[in-house]
Coordinates of C-alpha atoms in Angstrom, one line a residue:
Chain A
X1 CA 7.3 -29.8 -109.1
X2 CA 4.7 -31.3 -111.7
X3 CA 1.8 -33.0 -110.5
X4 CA 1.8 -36.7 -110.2
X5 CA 5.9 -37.6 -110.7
X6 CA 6.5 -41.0 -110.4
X7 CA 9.7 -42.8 -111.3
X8 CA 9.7 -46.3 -112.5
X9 CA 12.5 -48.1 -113.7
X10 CA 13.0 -52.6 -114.3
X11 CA 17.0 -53.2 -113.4
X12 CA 17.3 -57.1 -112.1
X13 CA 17.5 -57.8 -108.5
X14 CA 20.4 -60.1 -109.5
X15 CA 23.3 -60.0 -112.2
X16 CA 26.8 -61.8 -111.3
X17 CA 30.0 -60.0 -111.5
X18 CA 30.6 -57.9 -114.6
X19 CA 27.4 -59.2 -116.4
X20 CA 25.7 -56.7 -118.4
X21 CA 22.2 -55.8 -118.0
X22 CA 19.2 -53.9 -119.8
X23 CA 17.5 -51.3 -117.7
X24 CA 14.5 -49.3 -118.5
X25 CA 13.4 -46.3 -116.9
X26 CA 10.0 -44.1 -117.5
X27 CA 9.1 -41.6 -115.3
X28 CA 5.5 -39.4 -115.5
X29 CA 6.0 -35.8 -116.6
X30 CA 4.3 -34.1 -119.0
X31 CA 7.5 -32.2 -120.4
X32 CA 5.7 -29.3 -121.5
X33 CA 8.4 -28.4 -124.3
X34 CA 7.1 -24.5 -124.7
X35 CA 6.2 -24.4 -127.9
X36 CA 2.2 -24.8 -127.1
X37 CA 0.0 -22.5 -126.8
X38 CA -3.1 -22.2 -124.1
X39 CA -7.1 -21.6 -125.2
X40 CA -6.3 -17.7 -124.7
X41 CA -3.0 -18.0 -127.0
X42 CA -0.7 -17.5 -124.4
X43 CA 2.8 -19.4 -124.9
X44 CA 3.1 -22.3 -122.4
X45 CA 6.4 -21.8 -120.9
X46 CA 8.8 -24.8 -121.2
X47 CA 8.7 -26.7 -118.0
X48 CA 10.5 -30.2 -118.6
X49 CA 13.0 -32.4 -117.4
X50 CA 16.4 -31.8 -118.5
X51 CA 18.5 -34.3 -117.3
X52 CA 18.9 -38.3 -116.1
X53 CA 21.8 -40.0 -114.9
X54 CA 22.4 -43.6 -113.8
X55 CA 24.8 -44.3 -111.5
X56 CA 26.1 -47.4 -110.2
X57 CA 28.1 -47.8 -106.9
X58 CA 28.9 -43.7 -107.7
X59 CA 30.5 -44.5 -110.9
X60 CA 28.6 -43.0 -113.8
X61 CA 26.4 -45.4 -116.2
X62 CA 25.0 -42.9 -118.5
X63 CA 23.7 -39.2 -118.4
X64 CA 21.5 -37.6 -120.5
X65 CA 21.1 -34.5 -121.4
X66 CA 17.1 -34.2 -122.5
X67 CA 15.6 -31.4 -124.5
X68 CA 11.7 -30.8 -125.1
X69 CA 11.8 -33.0 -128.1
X70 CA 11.9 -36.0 -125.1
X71 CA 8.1 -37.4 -125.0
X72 CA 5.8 -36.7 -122.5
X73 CA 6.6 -39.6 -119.7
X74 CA 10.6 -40.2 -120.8
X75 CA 11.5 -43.2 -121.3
X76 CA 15.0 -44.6 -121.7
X77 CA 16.6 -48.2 -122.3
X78 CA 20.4 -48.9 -122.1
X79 CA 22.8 -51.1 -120.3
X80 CA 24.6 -51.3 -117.7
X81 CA 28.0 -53.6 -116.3
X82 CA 27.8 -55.1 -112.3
X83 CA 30.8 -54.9 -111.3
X84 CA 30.0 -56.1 -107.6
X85 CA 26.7 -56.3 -105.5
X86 CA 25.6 -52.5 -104.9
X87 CA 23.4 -50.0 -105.5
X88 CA 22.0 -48.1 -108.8
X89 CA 21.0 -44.6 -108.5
X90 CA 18.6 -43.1 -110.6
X91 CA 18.4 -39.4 -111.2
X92 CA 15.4 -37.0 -113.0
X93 CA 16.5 -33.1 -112.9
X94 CA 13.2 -30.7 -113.8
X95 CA 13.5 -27.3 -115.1
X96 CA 12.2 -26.3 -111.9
X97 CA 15.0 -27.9 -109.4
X98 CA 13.1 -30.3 -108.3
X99 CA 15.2 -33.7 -108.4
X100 CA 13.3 -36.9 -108.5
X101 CA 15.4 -40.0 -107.4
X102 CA 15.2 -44.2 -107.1
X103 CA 17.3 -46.6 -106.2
X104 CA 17.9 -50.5 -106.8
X105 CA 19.8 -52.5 -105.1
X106 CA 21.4 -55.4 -107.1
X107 CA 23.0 -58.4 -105.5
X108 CA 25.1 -61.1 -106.8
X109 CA 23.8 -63.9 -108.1
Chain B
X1 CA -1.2 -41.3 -170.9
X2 CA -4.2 -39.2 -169.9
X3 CA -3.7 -36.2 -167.5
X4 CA -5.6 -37.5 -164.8
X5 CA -3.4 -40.3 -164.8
X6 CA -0.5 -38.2 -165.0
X7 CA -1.4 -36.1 -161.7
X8 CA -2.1 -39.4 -159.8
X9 CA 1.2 -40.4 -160.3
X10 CA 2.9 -37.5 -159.3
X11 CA 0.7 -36.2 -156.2
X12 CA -0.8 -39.5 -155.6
X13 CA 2.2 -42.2 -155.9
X14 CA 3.0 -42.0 -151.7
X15 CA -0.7 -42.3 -151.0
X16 CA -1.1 -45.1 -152.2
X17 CA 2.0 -46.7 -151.6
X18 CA 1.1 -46.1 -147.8
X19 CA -2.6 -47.4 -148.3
X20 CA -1.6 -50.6 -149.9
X21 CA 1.0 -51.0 -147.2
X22 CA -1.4 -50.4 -144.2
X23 CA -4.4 -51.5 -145.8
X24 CA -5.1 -54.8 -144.3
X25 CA -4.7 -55.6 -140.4
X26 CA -1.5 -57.0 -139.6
X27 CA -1.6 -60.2 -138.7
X28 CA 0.6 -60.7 -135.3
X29 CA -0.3 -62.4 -131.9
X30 CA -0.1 -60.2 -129.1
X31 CA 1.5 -61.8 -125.7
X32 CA 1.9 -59.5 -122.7
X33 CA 5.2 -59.9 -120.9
X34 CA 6.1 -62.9 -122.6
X35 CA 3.8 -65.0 -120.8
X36 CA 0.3 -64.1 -121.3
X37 CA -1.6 -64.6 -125.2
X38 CA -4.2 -62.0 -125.9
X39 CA -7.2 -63.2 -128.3
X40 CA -7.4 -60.2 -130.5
X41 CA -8.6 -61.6 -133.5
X42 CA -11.4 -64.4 -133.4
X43 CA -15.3 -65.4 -134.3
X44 CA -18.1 -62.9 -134.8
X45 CA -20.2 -63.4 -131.4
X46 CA -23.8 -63.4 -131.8
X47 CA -24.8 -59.4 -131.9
X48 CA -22.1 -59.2 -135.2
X49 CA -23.6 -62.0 -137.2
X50 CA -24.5 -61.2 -140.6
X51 CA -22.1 -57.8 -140.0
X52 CA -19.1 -58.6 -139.5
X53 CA -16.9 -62.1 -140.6
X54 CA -14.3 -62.2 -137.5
X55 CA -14.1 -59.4 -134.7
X56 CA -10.7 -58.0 -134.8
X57 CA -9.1 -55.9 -131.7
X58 CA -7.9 -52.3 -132.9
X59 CA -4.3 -53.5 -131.8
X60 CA -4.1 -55.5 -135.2
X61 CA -4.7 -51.5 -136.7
X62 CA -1.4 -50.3 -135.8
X63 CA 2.0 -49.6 -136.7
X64 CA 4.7 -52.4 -135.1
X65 CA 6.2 -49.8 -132.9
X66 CA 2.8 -49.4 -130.9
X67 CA 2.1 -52.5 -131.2
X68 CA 5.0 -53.8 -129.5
X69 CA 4.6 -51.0 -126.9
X70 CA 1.4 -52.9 -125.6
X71 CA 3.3 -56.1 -125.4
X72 CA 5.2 -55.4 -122.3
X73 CA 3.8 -53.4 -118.9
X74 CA 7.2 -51.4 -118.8
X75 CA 7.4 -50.0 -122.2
X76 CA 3.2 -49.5 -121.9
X77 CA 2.8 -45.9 -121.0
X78 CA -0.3 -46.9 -119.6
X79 CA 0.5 -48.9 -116.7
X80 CA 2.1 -45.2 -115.0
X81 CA -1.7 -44.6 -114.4
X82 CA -2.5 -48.1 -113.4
X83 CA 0.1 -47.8 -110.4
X84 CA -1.3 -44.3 -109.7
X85 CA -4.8 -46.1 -109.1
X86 CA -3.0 -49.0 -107.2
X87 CA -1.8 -46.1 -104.4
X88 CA -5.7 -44.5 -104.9
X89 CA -7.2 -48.0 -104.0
X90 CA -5.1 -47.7 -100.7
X91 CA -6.4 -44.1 -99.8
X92 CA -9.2 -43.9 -97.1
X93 CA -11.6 -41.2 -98.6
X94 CA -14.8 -40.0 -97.6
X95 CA -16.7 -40.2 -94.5
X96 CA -17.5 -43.6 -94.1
X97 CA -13.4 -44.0 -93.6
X98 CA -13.0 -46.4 -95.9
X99 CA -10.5 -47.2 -99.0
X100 CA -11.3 -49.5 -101.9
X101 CA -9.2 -51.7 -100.1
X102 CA -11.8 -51.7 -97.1
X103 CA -14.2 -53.9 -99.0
X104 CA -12.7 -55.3 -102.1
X105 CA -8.9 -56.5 -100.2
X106 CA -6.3 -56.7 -102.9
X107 CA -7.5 -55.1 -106.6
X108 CA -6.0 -58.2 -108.2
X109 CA -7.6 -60.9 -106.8
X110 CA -11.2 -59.0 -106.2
X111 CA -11.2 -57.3 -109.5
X112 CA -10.2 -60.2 -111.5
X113 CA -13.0 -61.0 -114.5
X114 CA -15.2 -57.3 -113.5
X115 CA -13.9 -55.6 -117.0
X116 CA -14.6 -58.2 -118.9
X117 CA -18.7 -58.2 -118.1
X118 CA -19.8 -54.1 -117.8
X119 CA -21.3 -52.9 -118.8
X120 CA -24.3 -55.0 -117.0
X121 CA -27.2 -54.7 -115.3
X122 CA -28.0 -53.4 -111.5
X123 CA -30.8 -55.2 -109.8
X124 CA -31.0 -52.8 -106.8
X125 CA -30.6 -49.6 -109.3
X126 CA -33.0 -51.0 -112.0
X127 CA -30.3 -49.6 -114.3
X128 CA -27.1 -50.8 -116.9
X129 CA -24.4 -49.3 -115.1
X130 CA -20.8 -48.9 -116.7
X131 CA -17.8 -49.6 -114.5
X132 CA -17.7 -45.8 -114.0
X133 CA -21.3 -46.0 -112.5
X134 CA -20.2 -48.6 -110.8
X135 CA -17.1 -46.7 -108.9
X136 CA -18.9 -44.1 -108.5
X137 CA -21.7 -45.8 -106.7
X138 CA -19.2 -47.4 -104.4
X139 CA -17.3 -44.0 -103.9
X140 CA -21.1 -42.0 -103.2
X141 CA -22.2 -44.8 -101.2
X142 CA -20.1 -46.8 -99.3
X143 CA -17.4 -44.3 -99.1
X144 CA -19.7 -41.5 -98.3
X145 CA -16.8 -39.6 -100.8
X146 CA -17.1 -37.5 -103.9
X147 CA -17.9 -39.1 -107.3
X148 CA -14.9 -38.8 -109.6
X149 CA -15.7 -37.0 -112.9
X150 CA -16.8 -39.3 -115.7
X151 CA -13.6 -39.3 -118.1
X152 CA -11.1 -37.7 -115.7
X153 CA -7.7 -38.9 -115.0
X154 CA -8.2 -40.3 -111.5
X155 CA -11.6 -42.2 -113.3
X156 CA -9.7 -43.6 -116.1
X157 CA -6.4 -44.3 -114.2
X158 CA -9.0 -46.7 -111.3
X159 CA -10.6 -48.5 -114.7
X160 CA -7.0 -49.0 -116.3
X161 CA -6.6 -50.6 -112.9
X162 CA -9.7 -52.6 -113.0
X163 CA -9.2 -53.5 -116.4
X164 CA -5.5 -54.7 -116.1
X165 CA -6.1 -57.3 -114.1
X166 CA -8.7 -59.4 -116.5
X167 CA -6.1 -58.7 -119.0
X168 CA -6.6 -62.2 -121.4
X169 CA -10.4 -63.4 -120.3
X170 CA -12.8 -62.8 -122.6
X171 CA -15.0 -59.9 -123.5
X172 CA -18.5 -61.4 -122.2
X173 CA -21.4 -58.6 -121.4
X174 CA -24.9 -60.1 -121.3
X175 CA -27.2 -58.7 -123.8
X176 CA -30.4 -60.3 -123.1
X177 CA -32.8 -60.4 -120.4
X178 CA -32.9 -56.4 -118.3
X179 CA -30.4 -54.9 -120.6
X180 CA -32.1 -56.1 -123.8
X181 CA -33.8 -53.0 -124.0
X182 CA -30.5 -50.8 -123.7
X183 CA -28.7 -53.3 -126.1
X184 CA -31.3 -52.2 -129.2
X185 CA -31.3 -48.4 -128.1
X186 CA -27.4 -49.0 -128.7
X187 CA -27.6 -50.5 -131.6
X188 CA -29.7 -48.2 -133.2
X189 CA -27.4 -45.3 -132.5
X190 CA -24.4 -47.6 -134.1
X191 CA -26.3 -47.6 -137.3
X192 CA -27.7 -43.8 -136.8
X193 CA -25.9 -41.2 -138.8
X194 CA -25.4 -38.4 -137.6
X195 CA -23.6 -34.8 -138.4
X196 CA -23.1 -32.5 -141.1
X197 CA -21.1 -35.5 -142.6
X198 CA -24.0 -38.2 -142.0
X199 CA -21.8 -40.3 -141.1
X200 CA -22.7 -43.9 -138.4
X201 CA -20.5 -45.4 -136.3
X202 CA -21.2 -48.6 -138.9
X203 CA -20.2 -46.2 -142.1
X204 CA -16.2 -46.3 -140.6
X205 CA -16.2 -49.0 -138.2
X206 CA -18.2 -52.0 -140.5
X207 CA -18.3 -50.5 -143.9
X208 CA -14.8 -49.7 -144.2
X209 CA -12.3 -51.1 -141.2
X210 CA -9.0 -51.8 -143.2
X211 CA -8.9 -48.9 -145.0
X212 CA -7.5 -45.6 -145.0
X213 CA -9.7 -42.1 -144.1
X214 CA -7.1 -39.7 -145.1
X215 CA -4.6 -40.9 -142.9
X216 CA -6.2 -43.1 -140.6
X217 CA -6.6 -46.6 -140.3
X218 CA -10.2 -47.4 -139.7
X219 CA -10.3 -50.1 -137.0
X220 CA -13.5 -52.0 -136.4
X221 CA -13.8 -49.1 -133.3
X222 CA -13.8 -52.5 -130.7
X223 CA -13.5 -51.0 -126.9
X224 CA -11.9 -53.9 -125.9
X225 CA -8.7 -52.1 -125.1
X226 CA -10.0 -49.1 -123.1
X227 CA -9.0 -47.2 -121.4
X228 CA -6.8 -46.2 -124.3
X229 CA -3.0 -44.5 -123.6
X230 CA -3.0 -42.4 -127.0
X231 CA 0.3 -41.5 -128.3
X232 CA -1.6 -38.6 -129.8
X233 CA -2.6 -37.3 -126.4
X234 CA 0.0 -39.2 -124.2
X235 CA -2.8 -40.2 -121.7
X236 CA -5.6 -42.7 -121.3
X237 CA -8.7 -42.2 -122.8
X238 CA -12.0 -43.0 -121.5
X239 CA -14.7 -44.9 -124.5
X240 CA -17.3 -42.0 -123.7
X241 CA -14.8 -39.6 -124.3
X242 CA -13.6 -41.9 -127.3
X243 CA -17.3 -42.0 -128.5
X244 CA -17.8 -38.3 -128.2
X245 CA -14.7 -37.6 -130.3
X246 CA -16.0 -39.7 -132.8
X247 CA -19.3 -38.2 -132.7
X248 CA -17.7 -34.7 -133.2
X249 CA -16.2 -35.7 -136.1
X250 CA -19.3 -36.3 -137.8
X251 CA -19.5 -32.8 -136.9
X252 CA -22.8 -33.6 -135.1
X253 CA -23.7 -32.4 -131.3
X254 CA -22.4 -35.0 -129.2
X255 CA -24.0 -36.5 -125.7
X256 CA -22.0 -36.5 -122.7
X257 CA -20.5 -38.9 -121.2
X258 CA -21.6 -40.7 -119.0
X259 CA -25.2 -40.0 -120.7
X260 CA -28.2 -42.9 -121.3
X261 CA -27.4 -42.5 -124.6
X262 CA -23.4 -43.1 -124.2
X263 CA -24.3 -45.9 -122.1
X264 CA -26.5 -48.1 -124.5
X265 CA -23.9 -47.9 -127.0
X266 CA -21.2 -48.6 -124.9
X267 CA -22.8 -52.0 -124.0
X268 CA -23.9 -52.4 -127.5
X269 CA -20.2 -52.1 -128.5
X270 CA -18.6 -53.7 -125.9
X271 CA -21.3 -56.8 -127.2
X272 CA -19.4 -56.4 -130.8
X273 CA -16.5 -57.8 -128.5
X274 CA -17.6 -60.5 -126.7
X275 CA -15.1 -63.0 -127.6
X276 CA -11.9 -60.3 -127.8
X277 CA -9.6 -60.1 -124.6
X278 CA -9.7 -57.3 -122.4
X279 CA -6.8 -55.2 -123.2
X280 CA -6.9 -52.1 -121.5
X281 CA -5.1 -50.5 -121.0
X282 CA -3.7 -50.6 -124.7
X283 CA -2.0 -48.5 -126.8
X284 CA -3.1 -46.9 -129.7
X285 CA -1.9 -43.8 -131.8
Chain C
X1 CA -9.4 -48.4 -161.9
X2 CA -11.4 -45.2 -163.3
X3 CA -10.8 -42.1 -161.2
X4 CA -12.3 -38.9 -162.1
X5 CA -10.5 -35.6 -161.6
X6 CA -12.0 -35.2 -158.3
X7 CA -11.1 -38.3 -156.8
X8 CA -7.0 -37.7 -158.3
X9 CA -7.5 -34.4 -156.4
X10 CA -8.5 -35.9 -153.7
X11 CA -5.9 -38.1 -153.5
X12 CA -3.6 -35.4 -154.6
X13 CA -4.6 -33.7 -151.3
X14 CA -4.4 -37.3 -149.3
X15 CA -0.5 -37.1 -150.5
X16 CA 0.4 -34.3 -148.6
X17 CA -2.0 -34.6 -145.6
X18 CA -0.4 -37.9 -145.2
X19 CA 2.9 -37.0 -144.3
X20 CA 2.7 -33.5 -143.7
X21 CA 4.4 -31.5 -145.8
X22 CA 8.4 -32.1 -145.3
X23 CA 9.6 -29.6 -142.6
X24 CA 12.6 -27.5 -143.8
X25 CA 15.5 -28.7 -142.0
X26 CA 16.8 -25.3 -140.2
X27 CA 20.1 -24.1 -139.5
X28 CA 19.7 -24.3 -136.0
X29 CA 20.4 -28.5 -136.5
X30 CA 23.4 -27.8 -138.3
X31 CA 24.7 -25.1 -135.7
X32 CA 23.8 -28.0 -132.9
X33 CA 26.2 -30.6 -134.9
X34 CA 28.6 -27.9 -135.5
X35 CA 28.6 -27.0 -131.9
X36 CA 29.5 -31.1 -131.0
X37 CA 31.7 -31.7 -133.7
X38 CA 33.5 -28.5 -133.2
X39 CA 32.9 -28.9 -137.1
X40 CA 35.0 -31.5 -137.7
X41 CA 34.2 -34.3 -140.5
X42 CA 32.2 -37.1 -140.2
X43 CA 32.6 -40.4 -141.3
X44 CA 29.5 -43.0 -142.0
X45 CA 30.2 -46.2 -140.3
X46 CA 30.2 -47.5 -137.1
X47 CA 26.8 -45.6 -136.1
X48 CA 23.3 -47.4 -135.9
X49 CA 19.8 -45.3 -135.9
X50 CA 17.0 -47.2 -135.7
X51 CA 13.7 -45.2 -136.3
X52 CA 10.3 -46.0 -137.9
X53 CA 10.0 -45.6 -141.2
X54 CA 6.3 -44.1 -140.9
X55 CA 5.8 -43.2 -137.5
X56 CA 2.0 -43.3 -136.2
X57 CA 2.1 -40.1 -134.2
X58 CA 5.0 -37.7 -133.9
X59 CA 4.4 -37.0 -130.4
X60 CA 5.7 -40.9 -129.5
X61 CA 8.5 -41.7 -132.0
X62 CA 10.7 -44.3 -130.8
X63 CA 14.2 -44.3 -131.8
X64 CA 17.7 -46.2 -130.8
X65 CA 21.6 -45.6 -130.9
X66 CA 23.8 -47.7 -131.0
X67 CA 27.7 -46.8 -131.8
X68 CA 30.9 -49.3 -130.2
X69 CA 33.2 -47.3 -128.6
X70 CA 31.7 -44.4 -128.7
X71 CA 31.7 -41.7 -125.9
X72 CA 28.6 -40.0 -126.5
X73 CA 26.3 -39.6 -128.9
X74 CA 23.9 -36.8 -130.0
X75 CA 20.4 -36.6 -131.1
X76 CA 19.1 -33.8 -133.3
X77 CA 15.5 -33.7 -135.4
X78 CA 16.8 -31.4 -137.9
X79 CA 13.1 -30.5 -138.8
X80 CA 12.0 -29.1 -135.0
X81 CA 11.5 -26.0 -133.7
X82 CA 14.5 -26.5 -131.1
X83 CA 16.2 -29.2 -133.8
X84 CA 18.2 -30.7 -129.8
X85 CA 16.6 -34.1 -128.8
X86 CA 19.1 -35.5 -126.6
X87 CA 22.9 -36.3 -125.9
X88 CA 23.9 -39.4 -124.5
X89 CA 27.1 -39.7 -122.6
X90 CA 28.1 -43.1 -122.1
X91 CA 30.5 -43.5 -118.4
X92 CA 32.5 -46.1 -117.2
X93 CA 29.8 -48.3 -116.4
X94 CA 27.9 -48.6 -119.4
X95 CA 27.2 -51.6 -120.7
X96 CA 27.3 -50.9 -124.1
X97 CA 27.2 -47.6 -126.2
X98 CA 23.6 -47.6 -126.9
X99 CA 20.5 -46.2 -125.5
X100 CA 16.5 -46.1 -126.5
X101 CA 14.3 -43.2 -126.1
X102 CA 10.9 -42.0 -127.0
X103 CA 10.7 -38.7 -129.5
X104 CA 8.7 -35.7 -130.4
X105 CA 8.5 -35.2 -134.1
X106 CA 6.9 -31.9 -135.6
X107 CA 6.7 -33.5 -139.0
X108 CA 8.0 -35.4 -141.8
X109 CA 12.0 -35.0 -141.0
X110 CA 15.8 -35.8 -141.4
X111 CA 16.1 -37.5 -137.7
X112 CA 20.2 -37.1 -137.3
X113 CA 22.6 -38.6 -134.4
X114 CA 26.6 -38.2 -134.3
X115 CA 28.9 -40.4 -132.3
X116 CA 31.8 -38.8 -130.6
X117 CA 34.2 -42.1 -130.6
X118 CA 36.8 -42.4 -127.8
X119 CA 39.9 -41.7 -130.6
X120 CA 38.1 -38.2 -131.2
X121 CA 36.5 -38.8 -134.7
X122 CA 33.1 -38.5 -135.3
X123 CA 30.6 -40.8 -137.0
X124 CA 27.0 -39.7 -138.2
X125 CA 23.9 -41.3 -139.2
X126 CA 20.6 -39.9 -140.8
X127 CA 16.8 -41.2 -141.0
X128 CA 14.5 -40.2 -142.5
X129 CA 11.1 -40.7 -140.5
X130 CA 7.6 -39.8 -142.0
X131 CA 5.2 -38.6 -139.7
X132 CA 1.6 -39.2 -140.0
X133 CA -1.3 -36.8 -139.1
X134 CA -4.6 -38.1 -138.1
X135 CA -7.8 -36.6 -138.8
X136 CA -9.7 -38.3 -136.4
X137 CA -9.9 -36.8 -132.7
X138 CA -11.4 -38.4 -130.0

């Protein structure tokens, strides 16, 4: 696992049913894409996250496949439909299994 | 139609396109999550006059994509670090047991307005200190805990902390009275050139803010936005490290950071400022 | 304006440190598209890219997609090393077939996306994004 993961994403605490809202997410890694080299000139190997999904209620919002042309700290906006009050699931695969996870809850306004 | 003029227009045509295009700075008003209204482009405080017309914040340097990234905390790369300070400020280190938290309570309220004055003078130390000296002192002690290195990441992340929450009050470091003396040692290595290129901070930075050095847009160098989250770098910056970068590419020997010399110029500087919101941490490219 | 031959050069020189010099798209983008498309045609409307012009840096480009009805859409910076940015599969509960995202650019390039659209045709958009390279360090 990379140093210093930490997941943040802005979703509303409140939408009411079937509105659609903006998320953002942005999570720290450095997505080391592979294609650097080190002081000695040793290849870095490719160490990034490679995938993100959103998930609402277990019904998919969107998933991403990334590759190492995804910035250092990925970011993503896109939106999302509430169908009811539940909970969004957030999802960061890493080249090296490690899964990083949030939720939100949303309620009903 | 002359050769010369010839060869400018076919090697030289998207040169110039671009350094018309980007040769002023942009005018725009820079509000952070819709609510609060950053001065970044005002008077010329008292240690510009005569230099410089209006003191303009590097943010009015850049492209509108950065620009808008500093706009808003989530898009702002920078604000990772700050919440990676937030859970430092928590964490009891040292042997004295104490956090941050253990004196100063809640970074917000106890932090507000400290940006916007350092760097300033110790009475006990008989020194200028720079926030860093300042953290440090607390950490060595108070905390009885390690100092953190000058420009490293935990360093930079607590001061984009610091700095975030006087985000919109003034620039105001004193530079009179004890510090006077640290002020002109600044100043004269502003105006000092230095390198094989003989180049001062004053020869980019005052001469020639606006335009184009190959293919980058000379700001007026103001360090009212540090720490910096580069886009080149995709971390924050510390100004000594800033400064030394510089420095280098006068291709001169630099000082350290964290050195006398560093020092004085940071609070000569941050005086070019006085008057500019604190910004960090911004976003630049 | 008088400019001697040293200052054109100069210039000359400026022209090119600018932007880079334009990276040669490879055939590894077009085998990526070919790969989604299963090479079928594309048409030209219904697709939005938005990307800077000029961006600042190439490490942080930010770009958006934006296609109605699509299924998914793919990213590729036909310039790159590895040309694949991202694909974007939109499920049941997106709110609209759009995303945002934050790039690496290794130069001057044709940034490309294609739509997959729910009837099975494909729609493809192109930008061209100049990248600028700073001298100054720090």
């Amino acid at each position: 696992m990379a140093d210093n993961v930490k997941p943040r994403v802005k979703a509303p605490r409140k939408a009411s049913a079937g509105e659609t809202v903006t998320i953002k997410t942005l999570i720290s890694h450095p997505m080391e894409s592979g294609q650097r080299k080190d002081a000695d000139g040793n290849t870095i190997p490719r160490s990034i996250i490679n995938r993100f999904t959103c998930e609402f209620g277990g019904e998919m919002v969107i998933d991403v496949t990334m590759e190492p042309a995804i910035s250092t700290n990925p970011y993503f906006e896109f939106q999302a439909v509430i169908p009811d009050a539940g909970d969004m699931k957030f999802t960061w695969y890493d080249d090296d299994g490690s899964v990083y996870e949030e939720t939100k809850s949303i309620a009903l306004a | 139609m002359k050769r010369t003029a010839l060869i400018t227009a076919l090697f030289g045509a998207s040169a110039i396109t671009v350094g018309a295009a980007w040769a002023e700075p942009v005018e725009d008003t820079l509000i952070i999550n819709e609510e609060t209204e950053l001065t970044t482009w005002t008077d010329a405080p008292a240690a510009v006059e005569g230099a410089l017309p209006e003191v303009i914040s590097g943010w009015h340097f850049r492209g509108t994509e950065t620009r808008a990234m500093q706009a808003d905390d989530f898009d702002n790369p920078g604000m990772i670090f700050v919440e990676q300070a937030m859970d430092a400020w928590n964490t009891v280190e040292g042997e004295a047991g104490k956090s941050c938290a253990s004196c100063h309570g809640d970074a917000e309220d106890s932090m507000k307005g400290v940006r916007a004055v350092y760097p300033k003078w110790n009475e006990d130390a008989g020194e200028v200190r720079t926030l860093e000296m300042q953290v440090n002192a607390c950490r060595t002690e108070n905390m009885k805990a390690e100092p953190l290195k000058y420009t490293g990441t935990d360093m930079t992340s607590m001061l984009a902390l610091i700095s975030s929450v006087s985000r919109g009050m003034p620039v105001n470091v004193a530079t009179d009275g004890p510090v006077a003396e640290t002020w002109q040692q600044g100043k004269e290595l502003y105006y000092t050139r230095t390198g094989q290129l003989e180049l001062s901070c004053a020869n980019c930075h005052e001469d020639n803010y606006g335009r184009m050095i190959r293919a980058d847009h000379l700001s007026q160098g103001q360090i009212n936005g540090f720490p910096v989250y580069r886009l080149k770098n995709t971390k924050l910056n510390a100004v000594h490290a800033r400064f030394k970068g510089c420095v280098r590419d006068t291709r001169a020997e630099t000082f350290s950071p964290g050195s006398p010399e560093f020092v004085a110029l940071e609070l000569y500087v941050a005086s070019r400022g006085n008057g500019l919101s604190v910004e960090g941490p911004s976003v630049r490219n | 304006m008088t400019m001697t031959r040293r200052s054109v050069m100069v210039m000359g020189a400026g022209a090119f440190v600018a932007f880079g010099l334009p990276m040669r798209a490879s055939a590894a983008g077009e085998d990526a598209i070919a790969e989604f498309t299963g090479g079928a045609d594309m048409g030209g409307e219904g697709l939005t890219l938005t990307a800077p012009e000029i961006a600042e840096n190439g490490n942080t480009v930010p770009i958006e997609v934006d296609a109605p009805g699509a299924e998914a859409i793919l990213v590729v910076a036909m310039g790159n090393p590895t040309p694949g940015v991202a694909e974007f599969k939109f499920g049941p509960l997106a709110g609209s077939n759009s995303a945002s995202t934050r790039i690496r650019l290794a130069g001057t390039q044709d940034v490309v996306a294609i739509a997959k659209m729910k009837d099975g045709s494909f729609v493809k958009a192109s930008s061209n994004v100049k990248v600028t390279i700073g001298g100054c360090g720090g």
